[in-house]
Each structure stands twice: as structure tokens, then as C-alpha cells.
Short mmCIF file of C-alpha atoms in Angstrom, two decimals:
data_model
loop_
_atom_site.label_atom_id
_atom_site.label_comp_id
_atom_site.label_asym_id
_atom_site.label_seq_id
_atom_site.Cartn_x
_atom_site.Cartn_y
_atom_site.Cartn_z
CA MET A 214 120.28 185.03 63.27
CA SER A 215 123.74 183.69 63.47
CA MET A 216 124.54 179.95 63.12
CA HIS A 217 127.14 178.16 65.20
CA ARG A 218 129.65 176.38 63.00
CA LEU A 219 130.03 172.69 63.67
CA SER A 220 133.55 171.55 64.47
CA GLY A 221 132.82 167.85 63.76
CA CYS A 222 130.52 165.65 61.75
CA PRO A 223 127.33 164.97 63.73
CA SER A 224 127.30 161.44 62.34
CA CYS A 225 130.89 160.17 62.59
CA ALA A 226 132.59 163.04 64.53
CA GLU A 227 135.11 163.55 61.74
CA PRO A 228 136.64 167.08 62.02
CA LEU A 229 135.15 169.56 59.54
CA GLU A 230 136.75 172.48 57.82
CA GLU A 231 135.11 175.81 57.21
CA GLY A 232 132.86 175.71 54.19
CA ASP A 233 132.31 171.88 54.23
CA ARG A 234 128.74 170.99 53.36
CA PHE A 235 129.25 167.23 53.45
CA CYS A 236 131.47 165.04 55.63
CA GLY A 237 134.48 163.80 53.74
CA VAL A 238 134.34 160.40 55.49
CA CYS A 239 130.69 159.37 55.80
CA GLY A 240 129.12 161.89 53.33
CA TYR A 241 126.72 163.20 55.93
CA ALA A 242 125.07 166.53 55.00
CA VAL A 243 126.49 168.87 57.57
CA SER A 244 123.67 171.36 57.13
CA ALA A 245 121.01 168.68 57.93
CA PRO A 246 119.54 168.40 61.48
CA PRO A 247 121.25 165.86 63.76
CA PRO A 248 119.78 162.37 63.46
CA ALA A 249 118.03 160.56 66.27
CA ALA A 250 120.06 157.79 67.89
CA VAL A 251 119.27 154.47 66.26
CA ASP A 252 120.31 151.09 67.65
CA HIS A 253 122.04 148.90 65.10
CA PRO A 254 122.45 145.51 66.81
CA THR A 255 124.85 142.93 65.46
CA ILE A 256 122.14 140.22 65.78
CA PRO A 257 118.69 141.25 64.66
CA ILE A 258 116.18 141.29 67.50
CA PRO A 259 112.71 140.12 66.54
CA PRO A 260 109.87 142.41 67.43
CA ALA A 261 108.67 141.88 70.96
CA PRO A 262 105.22 140.41 71.50
CA ALA A 263 102.70 142.61 73.14
CA ALA A 264 102.81 142.29 76.91
CA PRO A 265 99.56 141.13 78.53
CA PRO A 266 97.90 143.92 80.42
CA ALA A 267 98.46 143.64 84.15
CA PRO A 268 95.54 144.80 86.29
CA GLN A 269 96.64 147.54 88.59
CA ALA A 270 95.34 150.60 90.31
CA PRO A 271 95.89 153.99 88.61
CA PRO A 272 99.16 155.49 89.78
CA ALA A 273 99.16 158.48 92.03
CA PRO A 274 100.29 161.72 90.40
CA SER A 275 103.36 161.77 92.57
CA ALA A 276 104.32 158.20 91.65
CA ARG A 277 104.01 158.15 87.89
CA SER A 278 107.59 157.02 87.40
CA ALA A 279 107.30 154.25 90.04
CA ALA A 280 104.08 152.94 88.48
CA ALA A 281 105.68 152.98 85.07
CA GLY A 282 108.58 150.94 86.41
CA ALA A 283 106.24 148.47 88.12
CA ALA A 284 104.25 148.00 84.94
CA ALA A 285 107.48 147.15 83.18
CA GLY A 286 108.34 144.53 85.76
CA GLY A 287 110.34 146.73 88.13
CA TYR A 288 113.32 148.98 87.66
CA GLY A 289 115.42 147.65 84.87
CA SER A 290 113.33 144.43 84.58
CA PRO A 291 110.89 143.63 81.81
CA ALA A 292 107.34 142.60 82.50
CA PRO A 293 106.58 138.87 82.37
CA GLY A 294 106.81 137.65 78.79
CA VAL A 295 108.51 140.84 77.52
CA PRO A 296 112.15 140.61 76.35
CA HIS A 297 114.68 142.95 77.86
CA ALA A 298 115.17 144.77 74.51
CA ALA A 299 111.52 145.76 74.42
CA ALA A 300 111.28 146.94 78.01
CA GLU A 301 111.27 150.60 78.90
CA PRO A 302 114.42 151.84 80.62
CA ALA A 303 114.39 152.65 84.27
CA PRO A 304 113.94 156.28 85.27
CA GLY A 305 117.19 158.20 85.23
CA TRP A 306 118.90 155.47 83.19
CA GLY A 307 117.73 156.67 79.78
CA SER A 308 120.21 155.76 77.06
CA VAL A 309 117.81 157.34 74.58
CA ALA A 310 116.89 160.89 75.64
CA ALA A 311 113.54 160.83 73.90
CA ALA A 312 112.51 157.64 75.77
CA ALA A 313 113.50 158.77 79.24
CA PRO A 314 110.53 159.65 81.45
CA THR A 315 110.40 162.96 83.24
CA LEU A 316 111.15 162.69 86.92
CA VAL A 317 108.99 165.04 88.96
CA ASP A 318 109.51 163.65 92.49
CA GLU A 319 112.25 164.48 94.89
CA PRO A 320 115.41 162.38 94.56
CA ALA A 321 114.51 160.45 97.75
CA ALA A 322 111.42 159.10 96.00
CA TRP A 323 113.44 157.73 93.11
CA THR A 324 114.47 154.68 95.19
CA ALA A 325 110.99 153.94 96.51
CA THR A 326 109.86 150.35 96.09
CA PRO A 327 107.40 150.11 93.23
CA ALA A 328 103.88 149.18 94.16
CA GLU A 329 103.04 145.57 93.29
CA PRO A 330 99.59 144.62 92.08
CA GLU A 331 97.27 142.69 94.31
CA PRO A 332 97.34 138.90 93.84
CA GLU A 333 94.85 137.79 91.26
CA PRO A 334 92.74 134.72 92.02
CA ARG A 335 93.47 131.92 89.54
CA GLN A 336 91.65 128.75 88.67
CA GLY A 337 93.25 125.38 89.50
CA PRO A 338 92.84 122.16 87.55
CA ALA A 339 89.56 121.22 89.23
CA GLY A 340 88.11 124.68 89.17
CA VAL A 341 89.37 125.44 92.66
CA THR A 342 90.41 129.04 93.16
CA TYR A 343 93.95 129.65 94.38
CA ALA A 344 95.55 132.93 95.34
CA ALA A 345 98.47 133.82 93.13
CA SER A 346 101.78 133.42 94.91
CA GLY A 347 103.43 136.38 93.25
CA HIS A 348 105.96 134.14 91.45
CA GLY A 349 103.82 133.41 88.44
CA ASN A 350 102.89 129.79 89.31
CA PRO A 351 99.09 129.45 89.08
CA TYR A 352 98.83 126.16 91.00
CA GLY A 353 101.39 126.47 93.70
CA THR A 354 104.48 128.20 94.87
CA GLY A 355 107.00 128.85 92.13
CA THR A 356 110.67 129.71 92.27
CA PRO A 357 111.31 133.11 93.89
CA PRO A 358 113.77 135.56 92.39
CA GLU A 359 117.41 134.67 92.82
CA GLY A 360 118.61 135.52 96.30
CA THR A 361 115.12 135.55 97.79
CA PRO A 362 114.76 132.93 100.56
CA TRP A 363 111.91 130.46 100.47
CA GLY A 364 109.04 131.12 102.79
CA ALA A 365 108.01 128.58 105.41
CA ALA A 366 105.15 127.33 103.26
CA GLU A 367 106.81 127.87 99.89
CA HIS A 368 109.77 125.49 99.90
CA PRO A 369 109.13 122.87 97.19
CA TYR A 370 110.60 120.02 99.30
CA GLY A 371 109.51 121.08 102.75
CA ALA A 372 110.73 123.64 105.22
CA ALA A 373 113.85 125.41 104.08
CA ASP A 374 115.63 124.86 107.37
CA GLY A 375 114.17 121.43 108.15
CA PRO A 376 115.79 118.04 107.58
CA GLU A 377 116.01 116.65 104.10
CA THR A 378 113.21 114.25 103.23
CA ARG A 379 114.41 110.73 102.43
CA HIS A 380 112.15 108.96 99.95
CA ASP A 381 114.19 105.75 100.06
CA ARG A 382 113.32 105.08 103.69
CA PRO A 383 109.98 104.17 105.22
CA GLY A 384 108.09 107.22 106.35
CA GLY A 385 110.51 109.67 104.75
CA ASP A 386 112.84 109.76 107.74
CA PRO A 387 115.39 112.55 107.94
CA GLY A 388 118.64 112.07 106.11
CA THR A 389 122.18 112.36 107.39
CA PRO A 390 122.54 114.92 110.18
CA PRO A 391 125.34 117.49 110.11
CA GLU A 392 128.79 116.12 110.71
CA GLY A 393 129.41 115.48 114.38
CA THR A 394 125.70 115.37 115.23
CA PRO A 395 124.65 111.98 116.65
CA TRP A 396 121.79 110.11 115.10
CA GLY A 397 118.52 110.61 116.86
CA PRO A 398 116.11 107.78 117.74
CA GLY A 399 114.81 106.18 114.60
CA GLU A 400 117.19 108.13 112.33
CA ALA A 401 120.16 105.76 112.04
CA PRO A 402 120.59 104.71 108.38
CA TYR A 403 120.46 100.98 109.18
CA GLU A 404 118.03 101.14 112.06
CA ASN A 405 114.66 99.57 111.36
CA PRO A 406 111.95 102.02 112.38
CA PRO A 407 108.73 100.30 113.44
CA LEU A 408 105.69 100.68 111.27
CA PRO A 409 102.79 102.64 112.71
CA GLY A 410 100.70 100.44 114.92
CA GLY A 411 103.41 97.79 115.22
CA ALA A 412 104.13 96.04 118.45
CA ALA A 413 106.77 97.84 120.45
CA GLY A 414 109.90 95.80 121.02
CA GLY A 415 109.02 93.16 118.42
CA LYS A 416 111.42 91.68 115.93
CA THR A 417 111.91 93.51 112.65
CA CYS A 418 111.70 91.73 109.29
CA VAL A 419 115.09 90.91 107.76
CA ALA A 420 113.63 91.29 104.25
CA CYS A 421 111.78 94.63 104.19
CA ARG A 422 113.45 95.95 107.37
CA ALA A 423 110.23 97.70 108.28
CA GLY A 424 107.50 95.25 109.28
CA HIS A 425 107.20 93.40 112.56
CA VAL A 426 107.37 89.62 112.82
CA ASP A 427 104.32 87.85 114.19
CA THR A 428 104.31 84.82 116.47
CA ASP A 429 104.26 82.48 113.45
CA GLY A 430 107.58 83.83 112.19
CA TYR A 431 106.22 85.84 109.24
CA CYS A 432 106.48 89.57 108.56
CA GLU A 433 103.19 91.39 109.03
CA HIS A 434 104.22 93.90 106.35
CA CYS A 435 105.68 91.85 103.48
CA GLY A 436 104.83 88.28 104.55
CA HIS A 437 108.46 87.09 104.38
CA ALA A 438 109.29 84.05 106.53
CA GLN A 439 111.95 84.92 109.07
CA PRO A 440 115.06 82.87 109.86
CA ARG A 441 114.54 80.74 112.93
CA GLU A 442 117.06 80.35 115.68
CA ARG A 443 117.57 76.71 114.74
CA ASP A 444 118.28 77.40 111.07
CA HIS A 445 122.01 77.22 111.75
CA ILE A 446 123.65 76.29 115.05
CA GLU A 447 127.27 75.51 115.85
CA GLU A 448 128.66 74.25 119.15
CA GLU A 449 132.09 73.15 120.27
CA LEU A 450 132.77 71.59 123.65
CA GLY A 451 136.32 70.47 124.27
CA SER A 452 137.04 67.63 121.88
CA VAL A 453 133.53 67.39 120.39
CA ALA A 454 131.72 69.73 118.03
CA ALA A 455 128.47 69.77 116.06
CA VAL A 456 126.81 71.90 113.38
CA THR A 457 123.23 71.86 112.15
CA ASP A 458 121.81 73.74 109.19
CA ARG A 459 118.35 74.07 107.68
CA GLY A 460 119.62 73.29 104.18
CA LEU A 461 118.52 74.90 100.95
CA ARG A 462 115.11 73.37 100.34
CA HIS A 463 113.34 73.08 103.70
CA HIS A 464 111.51 76.00 105.30
CA ARG A 465 112.67 75.01 108.80
CA ASN A 466 115.30 72.90 110.53
CA GLU A 467 113.81 69.71 111.92
CA ASP A 468 117.17 68.32 113.08
CA SER A 469 118.61 68.73 116.55
CA PHE A 470 121.77 67.74 118.42
CA ALA A 471 123.32 67.71 121.87
CA VAL A 472 127.01 67.49 122.76
CA SER A 473 128.42 67.21 126.27
CA ALA A 474 131.27 65.83 128.36
CA THR A 475 131.37 64.22 131.78
CA ALA A 476 133.73 62.30 134.02
CA LEU A 477 133.72 58.54 134.52
CA PRO A 478 134.21 57.02 138.01
CA ASP A 479 137.95 56.54 137.34
CA GLY A 480 138.32 60.26 136.62
CA SER A 481 138.73 59.91 132.84
CA ALA A 482 136.63 61.99 130.53
CA ALA A 483 133.70 60.78 128.47
CA THR A 484 132.35 62.65 125.44
CA VAL A 485 128.74 62.43 124.28
CA ALA A 486 127.16 63.38 120.95
CA ILE A 487 123.47 62.92 120.10
CA VAL A 488 121.96 63.70 116.68
CA CYS A 489 118.23 63.51 115.92
CA ASP A 490 116.28 63.95 112.66
CA GLY A 491 112.59 64.86 112.81
CA VAL A 492 110.26 62.85 110.58
CA SER A 493 108.83 65.42 108.17
CA SER A 494 105.64 63.47 107.52
CA ALA A 495 104.82 63.57 111.24
CA SER A 496 103.46 66.53 113.15
CA ARG A 497 105.86 68.88 114.98
CA PRO A 498 109.01 67.02 113.91
CA ASP A 499 111.26 69.85 115.09
CA GLU A 500 109.90 69.55 118.60
CA ALA A 501 110.31 65.77 118.53
CA SER A 502 113.99 65.92 117.56
CA ALA A 503 114.76 68.58 120.17
CA ALA A 504 113.01 66.66 122.94
CA ALA A 505 114.77 63.41 122.04
CA ALA A 506 118.24 64.99 121.91
CA VAL A 507 117.83 66.68 125.28
CA ALA A 508 116.40 63.59 126.99
CA ALA A 509 119.07 61.21 125.67
CA ASN A 510 121.88 63.57 126.58
CA GLU A 511 120.60 64.08 130.12
CA ALA A 512 120.18 60.34 130.63
CA LEU A 513 123.77 59.65 129.58
CA LEU A 514 125.15 62.44 131.77
CA GLU A 515 123.28 60.92 134.71
CA ALA A 516 124.28 57.26 134.07
CA LEU A 517 127.92 57.47 133.00
CA PRO A 518 129.32 59.12 136.17
CA ARG A 519 127.58 56.39 138.20
CA GLY A 520 129.69 53.78 136.48
CA ALA A 521 127.05 52.33 134.17
CA HIS A 522 128.45 50.55 131.16
CA PRO A 523 128.33 52.87 128.14
CA GLN A 524 126.34 50.39 126.07
CA GLU A 525 123.75 49.96 128.81
CA ALA A 526 123.64 53.70 129.39
CA MET A 527 123.06 54.26 125.67
CA HIS A 528 120.17 51.79 125.63
CA GLU A 529 118.47 53.53 128.56
CA ALA A 530 119.11 56.92 126.98
CA ILE A 531 117.26 55.91 123.80
CA LEU A 532 114.31 54.72 125.88
CA ALA A 533 114.27 58.03 127.73
CA ALA A 534 114.29 59.88 124.41
CA ALA A 535 111.37 57.78 123.20
CA GLU A 536 109.36 58.70 126.30
CA ALA A 537 110.06 62.39 125.73
CA VAL A 538 108.80 62.18 122.15
CA ASN A 539 105.77 60.16 123.18
CA ALA A 540 104.82 62.90 125.63
CA LEU A 541 104.38 65.29 122.69
CA ALA A 542 101.61 63.19 121.16
CA PRO A 543 98.02 64.37 121.58
CA GLN A 544 96.11 62.79 124.41
CA THR A 545 93.31 61.71 122.08
CA PRO A 546 93.20 57.89 121.90
CA GLY A 547 94.03 56.58 118.46
CA ALA A 548 95.43 59.88 117.25
CA GLN A 549 97.49 59.52 114.13
CA ASN A 550 100.58 61.33 112.82
CA ALA A 551 102.19 61.75 116.24
CA PRO A 552 105.53 63.62 116.48
CA ALA A 553 108.44 61.36 115.53
CA CYS A 554 112.18 61.43 114.93
CA THR A 555 115.26 59.25 114.47
CA LEU A 556 118.28 59.18 116.79
CA VAL A 557 121.94 58.26 116.64
CA GLY A 558 124.41 58.77 119.47
CA ALA A 559 128.04 58.16 120.29
CA VAL A 560 129.93 57.94 123.58
CA VAL A 561 133.73 57.99 123.66
CA GLY A 562 135.37 57.22 126.99
CA GLY A 563 137.41 54.62 128.83
CA GLY A 564 139.02 53.48 125.57
CA LEU A 565 135.63 52.43 124.20
CA LEU A 566 133.44 53.74 121.40
CA THR A 567 129.73 53.13 121.99
CA ILE A 568 127.07 53.72 119.34
CA GLY A 569 123.27 53.64 119.64
CA TRP A 570 120.59 54.37 117.05
CA VAL A 571 116.99 54.08 115.89
CA GLY A 572 116.09 55.01 112.32
CA ASP A 573 118.34 55.97 109.41
CA SER A 574 120.71 58.50 110.99
CA ARG A 575 124.26 57.12 110.85
CA ALA A 576 127.67 56.96 112.51
CA TYR A 577 130.95 56.52 110.57
CA TRP A 578 134.42 55.65 111.78
CA VAL A 579 137.15 57.57 109.95
CA PRO A 580 140.74 56.75 111.08
CA ASP A 581 143.40 59.44 111.22
CA ASP A 582 145.53 57.24 109.00
CA ARG A 583 143.61 57.41 105.76
CA ALA A 584 145.39 54.27 104.56
CA ALA A 585 143.36 52.36 107.19
CA LEU A 586 139.87 51.16 106.39
CA PRO A 587 136.96 53.45 107.35
CA ARG A 588 133.75 51.85 108.63
CA ARG A 589 130.06 52.54 108.83
CA LEU A 590 129.01 51.71 112.39
CA THR A 591 125.21 51.67 112.01
CA GLU A 592 122.64 49.85 109.90
CA ASP A 593 119.57 51.77 108.75
CA ASP A 594 116.06 51.00 109.96
CA SER A 595 114.73 51.47 106.43
CA TRP A 596 112.96 49.66 103.63
CA ALA A 597 116.14 49.43 101.57
CA ALA A 598 118.13 47.90 104.45
CA GLN A 599 115.44 45.32 105.02
CA MET A 600 115.44 44.34 101.35
CA VAL A 601 119.21 43.89 101.39
CA ALA A 602 119.19 41.97 104.70
CA ALA A 603 116.52 39.63 103.38
CA GLY A 604 118.52 39.01 100.18
CA LEU A 605 115.69 40.27 98.02
CA MET A 606 117.63 43.09 96.39
CA GLY A 607 121.19 44.24 96.00
CA GLU A 608 122.30 47.33 97.90
CA ALA A 609 122.61 49.52 94.80
CA GLU A 610 119.22 48.43 93.53
CA ALA A 611 117.53 48.84 96.89
CA TYR A 612 118.82 52.36 97.55
CA ALA A 613 117.89 53.42 94.01
CA ASP A 614 114.25 52.58 94.72
CA VAL A 615 111.86 55.40 95.60
CA ARG A 616 111.01 53.53 98.81
CA ALA A 617 114.62 53.31 99.92
CA HIS A 618 114.44 55.96 102.65
CA ALA A 619 111.11 54.87 104.10
CA ILE A 620 112.09 54.22 107.70
CA THR A 621 110.94 51.17 109.61
CA GLY A 622 112.08 52.33 113.04
CA TRP A 623 111.66 55.68 114.82
CA LEU A 624 110.88 57.31 118.14
CA GLY A 625 107.26 58.32 118.57
CA ALA A 626 103.92 57.36 120.03
CA ASP A 627 102.89 55.55 116.85
CA ALA A 628 106.15 53.62 116.44
CA TYR A 629 106.25 49.85 116.25
CA ASP A 630 107.88 47.85 119.03
CA LEU A 631 110.90 49.94 119.95
CA ASP A 632 114.15 48.02 119.63
CA PRO A 633 117.14 50.31 120.21
CA HIS A 634 120.37 49.27 118.50
CA THR A 635 123.62 49.56 120.47
CA ALA A 636 127.19 48.48 119.80
CA THR A 637 130.56 48.97 121.49
CA PHE A 638 133.92 49.06 119.69
CA LYS A 639 137.52 49.29 120.83
CA PRO A 640 139.55 50.75 117.96
CA ASP A 641 143.32 50.23 118.07
CA HIS A 642 144.17 53.40 116.18
CA PRO A 643 143.04 57.02 116.54
CA GLY A 644 140.33 58.55 114.41
CA VAL A 645 137.06 60.42 114.54
CA VAL A 646 133.44 59.36 114.73
CA VAL A 647 131.12 61.22 112.34
CA VAL A 648 127.53 61.20 113.65
CA CYS A 649 125.09 62.61 111.10
CA THR A 650 121.63 62.70 109.60
CA ASP A 651 120.80 61.63 106.07
CA GLY A 652 121.10 65.26 105.02
CA LEU A 653 124.86 64.59 104.88
CA TRP A 654 125.23 60.90 104.06
CA ASN A 655 122.96 61.23 101.05
CA TYR A 656 125.95 63.00 99.45
CA ALA A 657 128.62 60.67 100.89
CA GLU A 658 126.89 57.36 101.45
CA SER A 659 129.72 54.83 101.70
CA ALA A 660 132.41 54.90 104.38
CA ARG A 661 135.07 55.55 101.76
CA GLU A 662 133.18 58.52 100.36
CA MET A 663 132.72 59.92 103.85
CA ALA A 664 136.42 59.49 104.64
CA GLN A 665 137.33 61.44 101.51
CA VAL A 666 135.23 64.39 102.66
CA VAL A 667 136.37 64.52 106.29
CA PRO A 668 139.37 66.88 106.68
CA ALA A 669 142.68 65.28 107.59
CA ASP A 670 142.93 67.36 110.78
CA ALA A 671 139.46 66.44 112.02
CA ALA A 672 140.80 65.05 115.31
CA THR A 673 142.36 68.39 116.25
CA ARG A 674 139.77 70.68 114.63
CA PRO A 675 136.37 69.02 115.11
CA LEU A 676 134.31 72.20 114.67
CA HIS A 677 136.06 73.10 111.44
CA SER A 678 135.50 69.55 110.19
CA ALA A 679 131.79 69.68 111.02
CA GLN A 680 131.54 72.98 109.16
CA VAL A 681 133.27 71.48 106.14
CA LEU A 682 130.93 68.50 106.10
CA VAL A 683 127.82 70.69 106.32
CA GLY A 684 129.20 72.86 103.55
CA TYR A 685 129.78 69.77 101.44
CA ALA A 686 126.12 68.81 101.76
CA LEU A 687 124.96 72.34 100.92
CA ASP A 688 127.23 72.44 97.89
CA GLY A 689 125.74 69.14 96.81
CA GLY A 690 122.25 70.60 96.78
CA GLY A 691 121.19 70.87 100.44
CA HIS A 692 117.95 68.99 99.76
CA ASP A 693 117.48 68.16 103.47
CA ASN A 694 118.38 69.49 106.88
CA VAL A 695 122.04 68.74 107.67
CA THR A 696 123.41 67.89 111.10
CA VAL A 697 126.92 66.60 111.84
CA ALA A 698 128.81 65.89 115.06
CA VAL A 699 132.52 65.06 115.02
CA VAL A 700 133.89 63.14 118.03
CA PRO A 701 137.66 62.45 118.13
CA PHE A 702 138.85 59.11 119.51
CA ALA A 703 142.38 58.91 120.88
CA VAL A 704 144.28 55.68 121.65
CA HIS A 705 146.38 55.76 124.80
CA PRO A 706 149.88 54.22 124.58
CA GLU A 707 149.12 51.58 127.22
CA GLN A 708 145.93 50.57 125.44
CA GLU A 709 146.22 47.20 123.72
CA PRO A 710 143.96 45.98 120.94
CA GLY A 711 141.12 43.88 122.30
CA PRO A 712 139.15 41.09 120.66
CA ASP A 713 136.34 43.50 119.79
CA ALA A 714 138.57 46.09 118.13
CA GLU A 715 137.02 45.40 114.76
CA PRO A 716 133.41 46.48 114.19
CA GLY A 717 130.71 43.83 114.30
CA PRO A 718 128.46 42.65 111.48
CA ALA A 719 126.22 45.73 111.64
CA ALA A 720 129.16 47.87 110.57
CA GLY A 721 131.08 45.61 108.24
CA PRO A 722 133.41 47.02 105.65
CA GLU A 723 131.86 48.51 102.55
#
């Protein structure tokens, strides 16, 4: 038997010469049988753990190679839990000849999809049996192989093609639609979708932006009290303006105001401002102040065009306001705690300044020329004012007493004998009249303090001035409702100072 001479080393392929028994490079014995291919990895690979047996039906004789591939996790893929290094190679891809399986099928069968085992029932946490999903997750749908789309019931966050679920919005509303697509009903990011069972068309809570507001003004979902329409109101009418604000401590605004303008019989204009403060210790004080302001304003607008003297018209207007507040009282005889409020009003027209009041709301005269003396035009119906008027206490001592703001005059069914205060002045220089509740003058009590707060351009910008004054009270603490009306007073060139140009005793200099 003849032997074929090797031309190269079977181990390192170094060329051999005739008669060589050993390789001159690697020392391999040329006469020895060729070695089996051995993998020498750079990084040692730990031995693979044994793969768990996968239940499957015996392969058909004609599909031995396909079954072998399926048992290994598919062509070129290891079985679950088996590293790639330990997996058998795919048929026809044998890098090691001894490990390559024998293919007996026709070439067309080599690409057949391997048979997958039937899903195995698995036990859930509570012993409930679930069908395996095929992705290896025993309790639900797992992640499919890369490139495989989610099924309709498999997507972990909902339907694959559906809208994105928003967990930061009530009810998980859809997120932002594709660019250019308009928001659908209930989908706008700042729209407040109604809660299930809520009243259609009702107001939505400003706090939680989800619940509906009941008739009492509270959210049915979170219980938050809602801002009322009267919490902050501003109005400007020609040369008069007013602002009212709830303040920082009260849960509602119990103040009210009315501003208007009318024509006198001679054709000149008359400006009216009424400010009322509801008595918090009485019932329904907000209704009382609103009713009084409306009634007094309407009475003045009816009397002034008829030619009634402004002081007389103011007196009748206060009586009309008192009747309107009295009508709010319960019809039960002897009922206590009837609705009540204070009132202060000003009328500017015909070169006269007329003031009327009941209670402790005030009116101040602030001249445009701040070198002139400002005045307080009203005297409080209060315990402190009575103590000072009787000479029993000094003003500083009386107003420092806890009883200082206890009023002795008001509008209401349970008021004492009503005695409206009225006064008419004829200033000889221009200025503004500041009509306000104690929510402001508690922070600027004297006429000088008030004049320092009133803006210099108050006569030309009454609304801005009223806003500044309300802001001053809020910055000071806002302990009460704040209402301010600013009424400019202009002096005509032909107007001459009269004997009553200076305020009377009720508004003496401070």
C-alpha cells in the first residue's frame, strides 16, 4: 500500500521536505494522524449548564434535522438558558465536521420552519393556570423577539397602534395627537374633562381641574372652595372708578360698591360712588351690602336729575338702602342677627361734594396739591368714636382698645334709630375723594397717611389709583375685605370759594 506524502505540516501548514518526520516549526509528528479541530478561545468559556428538557413530540423521520434545531432554540439560536457556545450548530453550518448532523431531506426542506412545542400551562401566583405566551413569561405577555410586532392583546401598555395612555391626567386620557391633528373632545391638555356622573355643563374646580362645583361653591371631588364672582371686581365709569377684593383672610367678599354718572338739570354731570361693608357677625352680610349699594345708587340716579339737592338726595338714598336691607330679614317677629351693613357715599356735581354715611366706612379728601391739607370727611359710628366724642378717652387710646371697631350705627332690621349722616363741601382746589371700607383705612387711618398712599395722578387715573390702594391693603396683611372708590373733583375757573369750602366739625383736620 502506497502512502501519499504530505506537502505541509497538518498542524501549522509549514512546508515539509522529503524525509521529514517532525515539523521544523511546531515539532508536530508528521507520521501521526491529523488531530481533531479544537477550539482555543482567548477568554475561557465556563461549561454550559444543562438545558432543561423541553417537552415535545417525537420528530418525524423526515424532520430529524428540523426537530434538532427546534430543540436547540431554532436555527443558530440556543435553547432558553443555554449559552451560544454550548448550542449545537445549525444544519449545514457545521464548523466542526464531526458535530454536523447528516441532512437527509431535500434541499427545499432545509428552510422549513421548525415545529414549536405546544404551550405548556403554567401556574400563576394564586394557583390560577395561565397558558404560556410563547415568550417565556409565565404570568403574562413578555417581550417578543426583536422585530416581531406586538399582538393586539400583548402590548404591555395597551394596543400597539392606539393612543398613548396618560397617567398624569384623570381617566388616562390620550396624549398629544400627531402633529397637525386637532384635539378631540375632552383631549385638550388644559381642558377639564368631567368626572363620571358629574353634572353636564357645570363649573369645573380650579384646584383639581376635574371635579364639578356644587351650588354651595365647593368642589364635589376635592372639596376646595371656589373663587366667587365678587372676590375681585373692578369698574371704571368716566371719571369714577372702584375696586373691591376679598382680601387674604376672609373666605368671601362681603363688601359691595356701585358707581354711576348722571346729568343735573343744568346739563352738568354728577358722579356717584357708593361703598358698603357687610357686618360679618350678622347673617348674609354679602347680600345686605349688595342690596344697600344698589338701592342707594338707584335712589340718587332718580333724585339728582329731578333737581333735588345732593345732600337731601343722599339722605333719602340712605333710607332707601336701609329699607332694602330690612327686606332681607326673616319675617319671624323678634328674629335676631338680621342682615346688616355699613354705607358711605359721595356725590360730585355742580361744584359741590356731598358725603353720606352710616357706620364706620369712611371718605377722605386728598387734594391734588399734596402741600395742601388732606381731610377725613366722615366720623365713625363706633365705640371708639363715642369714647373720644364724650371726652372719656384719647383717640389713640380708644382705637387701641379691642372694642374700638364695634359699630354703633348700621343698616339692618335690628339697627337702632337710624340717623343718616350727610355733609356738603365746596372745595376751592382740585383733588380726589377716596371712599372706602375699613379694610383699607385700617392700614392708612389718618388723612395724612391716606394722602401718602394715594398716587399723585389719581385725578386722571382713578382706576389705577383704586388698584394701588387695594394692593396697599393686601400688602399690609389683607385682614379684611377691601373696597375703594376714587372720585375726582375738579374746580372750574369761574368757581369762587364759598363760605363752606372748609370741611365742618365732623371732618376736622387730623
